[in-house]
């Protein structure tokens, strides 16, 4: 069962890092515009957050807000559709970026829909192999999380070819389940 403490922790993290209701957010997503990081240059952006919908109005059991991020200098707007499922201590978001000018925008790259860290303590990551039409398709794997980066790349343009895009980070202090 989801505890009240887990629900409150999820709500606080969502408000601060997805909806940016914090003086110094650890922004949950990031991208570069002309080599400049959005998260490192928040002062260059206007942030407007819509009120939450009623529970279930957009997605069953969830409350959805939209975060409008506007950079007038670069003629770029990012829209974050953010939904929290408070009863499940779960949240999700999608980031959309568009050019609002009449000419080509500067280059947008290093786009990360999830760009954050979670303090979990000593941890393991559980994942499943993807489907490459072999006898070990979808088998469960586990690796210890370390300071050495681990890349779970997609091959041949499919996010599920090498690995399924779902990860369970199980730590001694906390855990996170992620889906891409």
Tab-separated table of N, CA and C in Angstrom:
chain	number	residue	atom	x	y	z
A	1	UNK	N	0.839	-1.182	0.000
A	1	UNK	CA	0.000	0.000	0.000
A	1	UNK	C	0.884	1.246	0.000
A	2	UNK	N	0.430	2.263	-0.680
A	2	UNK	CA	1.150	3.533	-0.737
A	2	UNK	C	0.898	4.278	0.561
A	3	UNK	N	1.961	4.718	1.204
A	3	UNK	CA	1.830	5.432	2.478
A	3	UNK	C	1.542	6.913	2.240
A	4	UNK	N	1.017	7.560	3.254
A	4	UNK	CA	0.768	9.000	3.190
A	4	UNK	C	2.087	9.753	2.981
A	5	UNK	N	3.151	9.284	3.609
A	5	UNK	CA	4.469	9.907	3.458
A	5	UNK	C	4.939	9.835	1.999
A	6	UNK	N	4.724	8.694	1.330
A	6	UNK	CA	5.101	8.556	-0.079
A	6	UNK	C	4.276	9.497	-0.959
A	7	UNK	N	2.986	9.615	-0.654
A	7	UNK	CA	2.125	10.525	-1.411
A	7	UNK	C	2.599	11.969	-1.267
A	8	UNK	N	2.943	12.360	-0.060
A	8	UNK	CA	3.394	13.729	0.198
A	8	UNK	C	4.750	13.999	-0.464
A	9	UNK	N	5.644	13.023	-0.425
A	9	UNK	CA	6.950	13.162	-1.055
A	9	UNK	C	6.809	13.319	-2.567
A	10	UNK	N	5.936	12.519	-3.171
A	10	UNK	CA	5.691	12.617	-4.610
A	10	UNK	C	5.118	13.990	-4.957
A	11	UNK	N	4.139	14.449	-4.208
A	11	UNK	CA	3.511	15.748	-4.461
A	11	UNK	C	4.540	16.869	-4.356
A	12	UNK	N	5.365	16.827	-3.326
A	12	UNK	CA	6.373	17.870	-3.131
A	12	UNK	C	7.373	17.875	-4.290
A	13	UNK	N	7.867	16.691	-4.673
A	13	UNK	CA	8.836	16.598	-5.759
A	13	UNK	C	8.217	17.095	-7.071
A	14	UNK	N	6.991	16.690	-7.356
A	14	UNK	CA	6.268	17.088	-8.562
A	14	UNK	C	6.099	18.609	-8.609
A	15	UNK	N	5.613	19.183	-7.507
A	15	UNK	CA	5.396	20.634	-7.461
A	15	UNK	C	6.693	21.410	-7.683
A	16	UNK	N	7.760	20.984	-7.025
A	16	UNK	CA	9.017	21.715	-7.094
A	16	UNK	C	9.757	21.522	-8.417
A	17	UNK	N	9.787	20.305	-8.954
A	17	UNK	CA	10.692	19.986	-10.048
A	17	UNK	C	10.031	19.809	-11.412
A	18	UNK	N	8.749	19.550	-11.441
A	18	UNK	CA	8.029	19.451	-12.713
A	18	UNK	C	7.243	20.740	-12.953
A	19	UNK	N	6.476	21.175	-11.942
A	19	UNK	CA	5.700	22.406	-12.080
A	19	UNK	C	6.522	23.658	-11.787
A	20	UNK	N	7.729	23.470	-11.265
A	20	UNK	CA	8.678	24.547	-10.980
A	20	UNK	C	8.185	25.535	-9.931
A	21	UNK	N	7.433	25.035	-8.948
A	21	UNK	CA	6.969	25.857	-7.825
A	21	UNK	C	8.025	25.863	-6.727
A	22	UNK	N	9.182	26.368	-7.040
A	22	UNK	CA	10.290	26.423	-6.091
A	22	UNK	C	11.210	27.555	-6.511
A	23	UNK	N	11.878	28.166	-5.543
A	23	UNK	CA	12.837	29.221	-5.871
A	23	UNK	C	14.082	28.665	-6.547
A	24	UNK	N	14.413	27.418	-6.244
A	24	UNK	CA	15.607	26.790	-6.812
A	24	UNK	C	15.286	25.343	-7.183
A	25	UNK	N	14.479	25.139	-8.254
A	25	UNK	CA	14.072	23.770	-8.592
A	25	UNK	C	15.216	22.946	-9.164
A	26	UNK	N	15.152	21.656	-8.934
A	26	UNK	CA	16.007	20.692	-9.630
A	26	UNK	C	15.139	20.241	-10.805
A	27	UNK	N	15.175	20.985	-11.901
A	27	UNK	CA	14.250	20.794	-13.008
A	27	UNK	C	14.316	19.353	-13.503
A	28	UNK	N	13.161	18.716	-13.622
A	28	UNK	CA	13.072	17.291	-13.965
A	28	UNK	C	13.349	17.015	-15.437
A	29	UNK	N	13.392	18.028	-16.290
A	29	UNK	CA	13.592	17.878	-17.729
A	29	UNK	C	14.563	18.968	-18.178
A	30	UNK	N	15.168	18.776	-19.346
A	30	UNK	CA	16.128	19.775	-19.792
A	30	UNK	C	16.359	19.658	-21.298
A	31	UNK	N	16.807	20.742	-21.891
A	31	UNK	CA	17.207	20.793	-23.290
A	31	UNK	C	18.086	22.023	-23.461
A	32	UNK	N	18.875	22.025	-24.517
A	32	UNK	CA	19.729	23.172	-24.824
A	32	UNK	C	19.137	23.931	-25.998
A	33	UNK	N	19.231	25.255	-25.919
A	33	UNK	CA	18.884	26.126	-27.040
A	33	UNK	C	20.150	26.909	-27.358
A	34	UNK	N	20.671	26.676	-28.552
A	34	UNK	CA	21.896	27.338	-28.989
A	34	UNK	C	23.037	27.115	-27.996
A	35	UNK	N	23.111	25.876	-27.474
A	35	UNK	CA	24.193	25.512	-26.564
A	35	UNK	C	23.982	25.922	-25.122
A	36	UNK	N	22.874	26.580	-24.822
A	36	UNK	CA	22.587	27.035	-23.458
A	36	UNK	C	21.509	26.148	-22.831
A	37	UNK	N	21.782	25.637	-21.651
A	37	UNK	CA	20.872	24.744	-20.947
A	37	UNK	C	19.658	25.502	-20.413
A	38	UNK	N	18.466	24.981	-20.694
A	38	UNK	CA	17.240	25.550	-20.130
A	38	UNK	C	17.320	25.586	-18.607
A	39	UNK	N	17.655	24.450	-17.986
A	39	UNK	CA	17.658	24.350	-16.519
A	39	UNK	C	18.659	25.296	-15.876
A	40	UNK	N	19.760	25.579	-16.566
A	40	UNK	CA	20.778	26.480	-16.013
A	40	UNK	C	20.480	27.942	-16.281
A	41	UNK	N	19.469	28.214	-17.093
A	41	UNK	CA	19.152	29.594	-17.473
A	41	UNK	C	17.663	29.889	-17.309
A	42	UNK	N	17.086	29.454	-16.215
A	42	UNK	CA	15.644	29.652	-15.988
A	42	UNK	C	15.237	31.119	-16.017
A	43	UNK	N	16.142	32.015	-15.645
A	43	UNK	CA	15.812	33.442	-15.634
A	43	UNK	C	15.526	33.984	-17.032
A	44	UNK	N	15.964	33.263	-18.080
A	44	UNK	CA	15.707	33.686	-19.455
A	44	UNK	C	14.316	33.269	-19.943
A	45	UNK	N	13.585	32.553	-19.109
A	45	UNK	CA	12.303	31.976	-19.509
A	45	UNK	C	11.177	32.507	-18.623
A	46	UNK	N	10.017	32.737	-19.241
A	46	UNK	CA	8.802	33.045	-18.506
A	46	UNK	C	8.099	31.725	-18.226
A	47	UNK	N	7.697	31.519	-16.971
A	47	UNK	CA	7.044	30.275	-16.567
A	47	UNK	C	5.605	30.592	-16.180
A	48	UNK	N	4.666	29.893	-16.808
A	48	UNK	CA	3.241	30.050	-16.488
A	48	UNK	C	2.653	28.654	-16.323
A	49	UNK	N	2.019	28.404	-15.183
A	49	UNK	CA	1.454	27.090	-14.878
A	49	UNK	C	-0.058	27.214	-14.753
A	50	UNK	N	-0.780	26.368	-15.479
A	50	UNK	CA	-2.236	26.385	-15.385
A	50	UNK	C	-2.678	25.701	-14.088
A	51	UNK	N	-3.862	26.037	-13.604
A	51	UNK	CA	-4.389	25.301	-12.448
A	51	UNK	C	-4.605	23.830	-12.813
A	52	UNK	N	-4.557	22.972	-11.796
A	52	UNK	CA	-4.797	21.541	-12.027
A	52	UNK	C	-6.246	21.297	-12.409
A	53	UNK	N	-6.448	20.323	-13.286
A	53	UNK	CA	-7.803	19.892	-13.596
A	53	UNK	C	-8.354	19.156	-12.380
A	54	UNK	N	-9.642	18.940	-12.371
A	54	UNK	CA	-10.226	18.104	-11.325
A	54	UNK	C	-9.728	16.684	-11.505
A	55	UNK	N	-9.684	15.944	-10.433
A	55	UNK	CA	-9.203	14.566	-10.474
A	55	UNK	C	-9.964	13.779	-11.538
A	56	UNK	N	-9.219	13.203	-12.475
A	56	UNK	CA	-9.797	12.370	-13.522
A	56	UNK	C	-10.318	13.121	-14.730
A	57	UNK	N	-10.213	14.439	-14.740
A	57	UNK	CA	-10.750	15.205	-15.864
A	57	UNK	C	-10.012	14.903	-17.170
A	58	UNK	N	-8.699	14.687	-17.104
A	58	UNK	CA	-7.908	14.388	-18.308
A	58	UNK	C	-7.545	12.906	-18.370
A	59	UNK	N	-7.000	12.399	-17.278
A	59	UNK	CA	-6.563	11.006	-17.197
A	59	UNK	C	-7.151	10.410	-15.918
A	60	UNK	N	-7.700	9.236	-16.021
A	60	UNK	CA	-8.396	8.611	-14.895
A	60	UNK	C	-7.525	8.611	-13.641
A	61	UNK	N	-8.024	9.246	-12.591
A	61	UNK	CA	-7.330	9.287	-11.315
A	61	UNK	C	-6.282	10.366	-11.197
A	62	UNK	N	-5.993	11.089	-12.276
A	62	UNK	CA	-4.924	12.086	-12.246
A	62	UNK	C	-5.437	13.510	-12.286
A	63	UNK	N	-4.553	14.421	-11.891
A	63	UNK	CA	-4.792	15.854	-11.992
A	63	UNK	C	-3.707	16.416	-12.900
A	64	UNK	N	-4.110	17.142	-13.953
A	64	UNK	CA	-3.172	17.602	-14.969
A	64	UNK	C	-3.034	19.118	-14.947
A	65	UNK	N	-1.793	19.571	-15.090
A	65	UNK	CA	-1.466	20.986	-15.276
A	65	UNK	C	-0.612	21.108	-16.521
A	66	UNK	N	-0.560	22.299	-17.066
A	66	UNK	CA	0.320	22.595	-18.187
A	66	UNK	C	1.292	23.680	-17.753
A	67	UNK	N	2.573	23.448	-18.021
A	67	UNK	CA	3.614	24.421	-17.736
A	67	UNK	C	4.023	25.016	-19.079
A	68	UNK	N	3.819	26.329	-19.231
A	68	UNK	CA	4.217	27.031	-20.452
A	68	UNK	C	5.518	27.770	-20.161
A	69	UNK	N	6.556	27.412	-20.905
A	69	UNK	CA	7.879	28.007	-20.754
A	69	UNK	C	8.172	28.784	-22.026
A	70	UNK	N	8.360	30.097	-21.901
A	70	UNK	CA	8.539	30.941	-23.077
A	70	UNK	C	9.852	31.697	-22.992
A	71	UNK	N	10.620	31.634	-24.082
A	71	UNK	CA	11.850	32.418	-24.212
A	71	UNK	C	11.638	33.349	-25.395
A	72	UNK	N	11.291	34.603	-25.105
A	72	UNK	CA	10.983	35.579	-26.159
A	72	UNK	C	12.201	35.884	-27.030
A	73	UNK	N	13.391	35.883	-26.450
A	73	UNK	CA	14.610	36.190	-27.201
A	73	UNK	C	14.881	35.152	-28.279
A	74	UNK	N	14.665	33.874	-27.928
A	74	UNK	CA	14.941	32.775	-28.857
A	74	UNK	C	13.719	32.351	-29.670
A	75	UNK	N	12.539	32.945	-29.384
A	75	UNK	CA	11.291	32.556	-30.035
A	75	UNK	C	11.012	31.064	-29.881
A	76	UNK	N	11.174	30.584	-28.660
A	76	UNK	CA	10.955	29.176	-28.342
A	76	UNK	C	9.920	29.094	-27.225
A	77	UNK	N	9.012	28.128	-27.360
A	77	UNK	CA	8.067	27.824	-26.289
A	77	UNK	C	8.121	26.326	-26.021
A	78	UNK	N	8.183	25.981	-24.755
A	78	UNK	CA	8.085	24.580	-24.352
A	78	UNK	C	6.807	24.428	-23.545
A	79	UNK	N	6.087	23.366	-23.804
A	79	UNK	CA	4.859	23.070	-23.066
A	79	UNK	C	5.058	21.719	-22.392
A	80	UNK	N	4.843	21.690	-21.096
A	80	UNK	CA	4.974	20.463	-20.326
A	80	UNK	C	3.574	20.058	-19.868
A	81	UNK	N	3.117	18.895	-20.326
A	81	UNK	CA	1.854	18.338	-19.846
A	81	UNK	C	2.201	17.455	-18.657
A	82	UNK	N	1.759	17.849	-17.474
A	82	UNK	CA	2.188	17.193	-16.234
A	82	UNK	C	0.979	16.690	-15.454
A	83	UNK	N	0.996	15.395	-15.137
A	83	UNK	CA	-0.126	14.775	-14.422
A	83	UNK	C	0.397	14.076	-13.176
A	84	UNK	N	-0.313	14.276	-12.076
A	84	UNK	CA	0.014	13.588	-10.831
A	84	UNK	C	-1.161	12.691	-10.450
A	85	UNK	N	-0.812	11.489	-10.008
A	85	UNK	CA	-1.785	10.513	-9.510
A	85	UNK	C	-1.501	10.377	-8.026
A	86	UNK	N	-2.106	11.243	-7.242
A	86	UNK	CA	-1.770	11.346	-5.823
A	86	UNK	C	-2.008	10.045	-5.060
A	87	UNK	N	-3.091	9.341	-5.358
A	87	UNK	CA	-3.393	8.102	-4.632
A	87	UNK	C	-2.327	7.035	-4.845
A	88	UNK	N	-1.595	7.120	-5.952
A	88	UNK	CA	-0.586	6.117	-6.290
A	88	UNK	C	0.846	6.621	-6.078
A	89	UNK	N	0.994	7.874	-5.615
A	89	UNK	CA	2.314	8.506	-5.459
A	89	UNK	C	3.094	8.395	-6.765
A	90	UNK	N	2.439	8.786	-7.858
A	90	UNK	CA	3.004	8.651	-9.197
A	90	UNK	C	2.765	9.936	-9.984
A	91	UNK	N	3.723	10.271	-10.840
A	91	UNK	CA	3.530	11.421	-11.719
A	91	UNK	C	4.137	11.120	-13.077
A	92	UNK	N	3.685	11.867	-14.074
A	92	UNK	CA	4.214	11.734	-15.425
A	92	UNK	C	4.146	13.084	-16.100
A	93	UNK	N	5.005	13.255	-17.110
A	93	UNK	CA	4.994	14.488	-17.870
A	93	UNK	C	5.561	14.223	-19.261
A	94	UNK	N	5.171	15.093	-20.176
A	94	UNK	CA	5.708	15.073	-21.543
A	94	UNK	C	6.068	16.507	-21.889
A	95	UNK	N	7.192	16.692	-22.578
A	95	UNK	CA	7.685	18.018	-22.926
A	95	UNK	C	7.619	18.183	-24.440
A	96	UNK	N	7.022	19.284	-24.873
A	96	UNK	CA	6.904	19.608	-26.291
A	96	UNK	C	7.558	20.966	-26.509
A	97	UNK	N	8.405	21.079	-27.525
A	97	UNK	CA	9.093	22.337	-27.806
A	97	UNK	C	8.703	22.801	-29.205
A	98	UNK	N	8.430	24.108	-29.327
A	98	UNK	CA	8.094	24.620	-30.658
A	98	UNK	C	8.705	25.998	-30.878
A	99	UNK	N	8.898	26.302	-32.151
A	99	UNK	CA	9.393	27.596	-32.591
A	99	UNK	C	8.190	28.523	-32.725
A	100	UNK	N	8.216	29.659	-32.049
A	100	UNK	CA	7.104	30.611	-32.134
A	100	UNK	C	7.420	31.773	-33.073
A	101	UNK	N	8.602	31.751	-33.685
A	101	UNK	CA	8.998	32.827	-34.593
A	101	UNK	C	8.629	32.523	-36.028
A	102	UNK	N	9.022	33.423	-36.909
A	102	UNK	CA	8.747	33.263	-38.343
A	102	UNK	C	9.953	32.716	-39.097
A	103	UNK	N	11.095	32.628	-38.420
A	103	UNK	CA	12.306	32.080	-39.024
A	103	UNK	C	12.745	30.854	-38.241
A	104	UNK	N	13.700	30.115	-38.793
A	104	UNK	CA	14.225	28.956	-38.078
A	104	UNK	C	14.750	29.374	-36.710
A	105	UNK	N	14.500	28.540	-35.722
A	105	UNK	CA	15.014	28.805	-34.376
A	105	UNK	C	16.469	28.375	-34.297
A	106	UNK	N	17.099	28.713	-33.203
A	106	UNK	CA	18.428	28.193	-32.930
A	106	UNK	C	18.298	26.684	-32.716
A	107	UNK	N	19.414	25.989	-32.741
A	107	UNK	CA	19.411	24.540	-32.597
A	107	UNK	C	18.955	24.154	-31.189
A	108	UNK	N	18.028	23.195	-31.131
A	108	UNK	CA	17.583	22.621	-29.861
A	108	UNK	C	18.130	21.205	-29.817
A	109	UNK	N	18.949	20.921	-28.809
A	109	UNK	CA	19.510	19.579	-28.705
A	109	UNK	C	19.690	19.207	-27.241
A	110	UNK	N	20.329	18.070	-27.017
A	110	UNK	CA	20.499	17.533	-25.656
A	110	UNK	C	19.161	17.545	-24.916
A	111	UNK	N	18.142	17.029	-25.578
A	111	UNK	CA	16.781	17.012	-25.034
A	111	UNK	C	16.614	15.813	-24.112
A	112	UNK	N	16.271	16.085	-22.867
A	112	UNK	CA	16.057	15.031	-21.877
A	112	UNK	C	14.705	15.249	-21.202
A	113	UNK	N	13.762	14.365	-21.463
A	113	UNK	CA	12.462	14.453	-20.803
A	113	UNK	C	12.596	14.152	-19.313
A	114	UNK	N	13.633	13.393	-18.950
A	114	UNK	CA	13.966	13.158	-17.539
A	114	UNK	C	15.429	13.494	-17.350
A	115	UNK	N	15.689	14.487	-16.518
A	115	UNK	CA	17.050	14.935	-16.258
A	115	UNK	C	17.140	15.290	-14.776
A	116	UNK	N	17.268	14.277	-13.957
A	116	UNK	CA	17.249	14.516	-12.521
A	116	UNK	C	18.035	13.429	-11.811
A	117	UNK	N	18.113	13.527	-10.512
A	117	UNK	CA	18.721	12.460	-9.728
A	117	UNK	C	17.817	12.175	-8.535
A	118	UNK	N	17.897	10.953	-8.057
A	118	UNK	CA	17.120	10.520	-6.906
A	118	UNK	C	18.086	9.932	-5.890
A	119	UNK	N	17.979	10.361	-4.660
A	119	UNK	CA	18.834	9.825	-3.606
A	119	UNK	C	18.209	8.543	-3.080
A	120	UNK	N	18.764	7.416	-3.512
A	120	UNK	CA	18.194	6.122	-3.152
A	120	UNK	C	19.089	5.313	-2.225
A	121	UNK	N	20.312	5.777	-2.018
A	121	UNK	CA	21.263	4.962	-1.268
A	121	UNK	C	21.778	3.843	-2.158
A	122	UNK	N	22.390	2.842	-1.564
A	122	UNK	CA	22.904	1.696	-2.317
A	122	UNK	C	21.743	1.057	-3.076
A	123	UNK	N	21.879	0.927	-4.402
A	123	UNK	CA	20.732	0.543	-5.228
A	123	UNK	C	21.073	-0.488	-6.291
A	124	UNK	N	19.999	-1.110	-6.772
A	124	UNK	CA	20.050	-2.008	-7.917
A	124	UNK	C	19.006	-1.519	-8.923
A	125	UNK	N	19.294	-1.708	-10.210
A	125	UNK	CA	18.315	-1.386	-11.240
A	125	UNK	C	17.862	-2.695	-11.874
A	126	UNK	N	16.557	-2.879	-11.937
A	126	UNK	CA	15.955	-4.047	-12.571
A	126	UNK	C	15.378	-3.600	-13.910
A	127	UNK	N	15.575	-4.406	-14.928
A	127	UNK	CA	15.137	-4.069	-16.274
A	127	UNK	C	14.840	-5.363	-17.020
A	128	UNK	N	14.200	-5.237	-18.158
A	128	UNK	CA	13.916	-6.398	-19.002
A	128	UNK	C	14.533	-6.194	-20.367
A	129	UNK	N	15.047	-7.283	-20.916
A	129	UNK	CA	15.548	-7.232	-22.290
A	129	UNK	C	14.372	-6.945	-23.218
A	130	UNK	N	14.688	-6.416	-24.361
A	130	UNK	CA	13.668	-6.144	-25.362
A	130	UNK	C	13.451	-7.352	-26.251
A	131	UNK	N	12.973	-7.081	-27.439
A	131	UNK	CA	12.686	-8.161	-28.375
A	131	UNK	C	13.513	-8.000	-29.632
A	132	UNK	N	14.482	-8.899	-29.760
A	132	UNK	CA	15.313	-8.946	-30.970
A	132	UNK	C	15.066	-10.264	-31.686
A	133	UNK	N	13.903	-10.869	-31.409
A	133	UNK	CA	13.518	-12.144	-31.998
A	133	UNK	C	14.511	-13.253	-31.623
A	134	UNK	N	14.770	-13.345	-30.314
A	134	UNK	CA	15.679	-14.382	-29.824
A	134	UNK	C	15.060	-15.103	-28.632
A	135	UNK	N	15.684	-16.183	-28.222
A	135	UNK	CA	15.118	-17.009	-27.156
A	135	UNK	C	15.123	-16.327	-25.789
A	136	UNK	N	15.928	-15.297	-25.605
A	136	UNK	CA	15.955	-14.637	-24.296
A	136	UNK	C	15.232	-13.284	-24.300
A	137	UNK	N	14.342	-13.058	-25.261
A	137	UNK	CA	13.535	-11.841	-25.278
A	137	UNK	C	12.800	-11.670	-23.948
A	138	UNK	N	12.763	-10.451	-23.459
A	138	UNK	CA	12.000	-10.034	-22.279
A	138	UNK	C	12.489	-10.641	-20.967
A	139	UNK	N	13.695	-11.219	-20.938
A	139	UNK	CA	14.204	-11.761	-19.676
A	139	UNK	C	14.567	-10.612	-18.738
A	140	UNK	N	14.409	-10.860	-17.451
A	140	UNK	CA	14.678	-9.864	-16.418
A	140	UNK	C	16.177	-9.774	-16.160
A	141	UNK	N	16.677	-8.572	-16.008
A	141	UNK	CA	18.078	-8.341	-15.682
A	141	UNK	C	18.193	-7.455	-14.456
A	142	UNK	N	19.362	-7.455	-13.846
A	142	UNK	CA	19.614	-6.629	-12.672
A	142	UNK	C	21.078	-6.200	-12.695
A	143	UNK	N	21.318	-4.939	-12.354
A	143	UNK	CA	22.679	-4.420	-12.226
A	143	UNK	C	22.747	-3.552	-10.986
A	144	UNK	N	23.901	-3.561	-10.348
A	144	UNK	CA	24.122	-2.636	-9.245
A	144	UNK	C	24.309	-1.233	-9.816
A	145	UNK	N	23.697	-0.246	-9.185
A	145	UNK	CA	23.858	1.136	-9.615
A	145	UNK	C	25.176	1.636	-9.042
A	146	UNK	N	25.979	2.268	-9.903
A	146	UNK	CA	27.263	2.800	-9.462
A	146	UNK	C	27.463	4.176	-10.068
A	147	UNK	N	28.596	4.758	-9.803
A	147	UNK	CA	28.912	6.071	-10.371
A	147	UNK	C	29.345	5.974	-11.830
A	148	UNK	N	29.540	4.765	-12.316
A	148	UNK	CA	29.900	4.567	-13.716
A	148	UNK	C	28.605	4.593	-14.536
A	149	UNK	N	28.502	5.489	-15.506
A	149	UNK	CA	27.251	5.587	-16.285
A	149	UNK	C	26.909	4.274	-16.987
A	150	UNK	N	25.630	3.988	-17.022
A	150	UNK	CA	25.111	2.821	-17.727
A	150	UNK	C	24.140	3.343	-18.779
A	151	UNK	N	24.312	2.957	-20.017
A	151	UNK	CA	23.465	3.426	-21.104
A	151	UNK	C	22.585	2.277	-21.573
A	152	UNK	N	21.289	2.523	-21.610
A	152	UNK	CA	20.322	1.564	-22.137
A	152	UNK	C	19.810	2.160	-23.451
A	153	UNK	N	20.577	1.957	-24.511
A	153	UNK	CA	20.275	2.548	-25.814
A	153	UNK	C	19.194	1.782	-26.552
A	154	UNK	N	18.505	2.515	-27.410
A	154	UNK	CA	17.603	1.837	-28.339
A	154	UNK	C	18.355	1.651	-29.660
A	155	UNK	N	18.063	0.580	-30.320
A	155	UNK	CA	18.718	0.246	-31.576
A	155	UNK	C	17.640	0.090	-32.641
A	156	UNK	N	17.988	0.398	-33.838
A	156	UNK	CA	17.091	0.269	-34.975
A	156	UNK	C	15.819	1.102	-34.814
A	157	UNK	N	15.922	2.212	-34.055
A	157	UNK	CA	14.811	3.137	-33.927
A	157	UNK	C	13.664	2.682	-33.053
A	158	UNK	N	13.801	1.543	-32.381
A	158	UNK	CA	12.728	1.049	-31.505
A	158	UNK	C	13.224	1.081	-30.064
A	159	UNK	N	12.435	1.683	-29.188
A	159	UNK	CA	12.845	1.774	-27.784
A	159	UNK	C	12.812	0.423	-27.084
A	160	UNK	N	12.202	-0.582	-27.682
A	160	UNK	CA	12.091	-1.891	-27.028
A	160	UNK	C	12.909	-2.979	-27.722
A	161	UNK	N	13.808	-2.610	-28.621
A	161	UNK	CA	14.576	-3.616	-29.352
A	161	UNK	C	15.599	-4.298	-28.441
A	162	UNK	N	16.432	-3.524	-27.772
A	162	UNK	CA	17.458	-4.086	-26.899
A	162	UNK	C	16.952	-4.251	-25.468
A	163	UNK	N	16.266	-3.225	-24.971
A	163	UNK	CA	15.723	-3.226	-23.609
A	163	UNK	C	14.299	-2.694	-23.651
A	164	UNK	N	13.474	-3.150	-22.739
A	164	UNK	CA	12.161	-2.550	-22.572
A	164	UNK	C	12.386	-1.192	-21.906
A	165	UNK	N	11.590	-0.187	-22.218
A	165	UNK	CA	11.852	1.153	-21.679
A	165	UNK	C	11.258	1.374	-20.276
A	166	UNK	N	11.421	0.389	-19.400
A	166	UNK	CA	10.914	0.469	-18.032
A	166	UNK	C	12.017	0.020	-17.085
A	167	UNK	N	12.215	0.782	-16.015
A	167	UNK	CA	13.294	0.498	-15.092
A	167	UNK	C	12.802	0.664	-13.658
A	168	UNK	N	13.230	-0.242	-12.793
A	168	UNK	CA	12.875	-0.201	-11.378
A	168	UNK	C	14.173	-0.044	-10.605
A	169	UNK	N	14.369	1.132	-10.024
A	169	UNK	CA	15.551	1.386	-9.204
A	169	UNK	C	15.141	1.164	-7.762
A	170	UNK	N	15.739	0.139	-7.165
A	170	UNK	CA	15.384	-0.282	-5.821
A	170	UNK	C	16.560	0.022	-4.902
A	171	UNK	N	16.391	1.003	-4.019
A	171	UNK	CA	17.477	1.414	-3.136
A	171	UNK	C	17.183	1.168	-1.681
A	172	UNK	N	18.229	1.268	-0.877
A	172	UNK	CA	18.065	1.046	0.554
A	172	UNK	C	17.262	2.178	1.214
A	173	UNK	N	17.292	3.394	0.623
A	173	UNK	CA	16.587	4.536	1.205
A	173	UNK	C	15.318	4.915	0.465
A	174	UNK	N	15.257	4.600	-0.812
A	174	UNK	CA	14.099	4.962	-1.634
A	174	UNK	C	14.163	4.171	-2.932
A	175	UNK	N	13.077	4.219	-3.679
A	175	UNK	CA	13.044	3.541	-4.964
A	175	UNK	C	12.272	4.383	-5.967
A	176	UNK	N	12.524	4.114	-7.244
A	176	UNK	CA	11.865	4.850	-8.320
A	176	UNK	C	11.592	3.863	-9.451
A	177	UNK	N	10.398	3.911	-10.010
A	177	UNK	CA	10.063	3.129	-11.202
A	177	UNK	C	9.905	4.141	-12.337
A	178	UNK	N	10.625	3.896	-13.432
A	178	UNK	CA	10.655	4.833	-14.550
A	178	UNK	C	10.203	4.160	-15.833
A	179	UNK	N	9.510	4.892	-16.658
A	179	UNK	CA	9.133	4.418	-17.978
A	179	UNK	C	9.422	5.511	-18.984
A	180	UNK	N	9.919	5.121	-20.139
A	180	UNK	CA	10.279	6.120	-21.147
A	180	UNK	C	9.330	6.010	-22.330
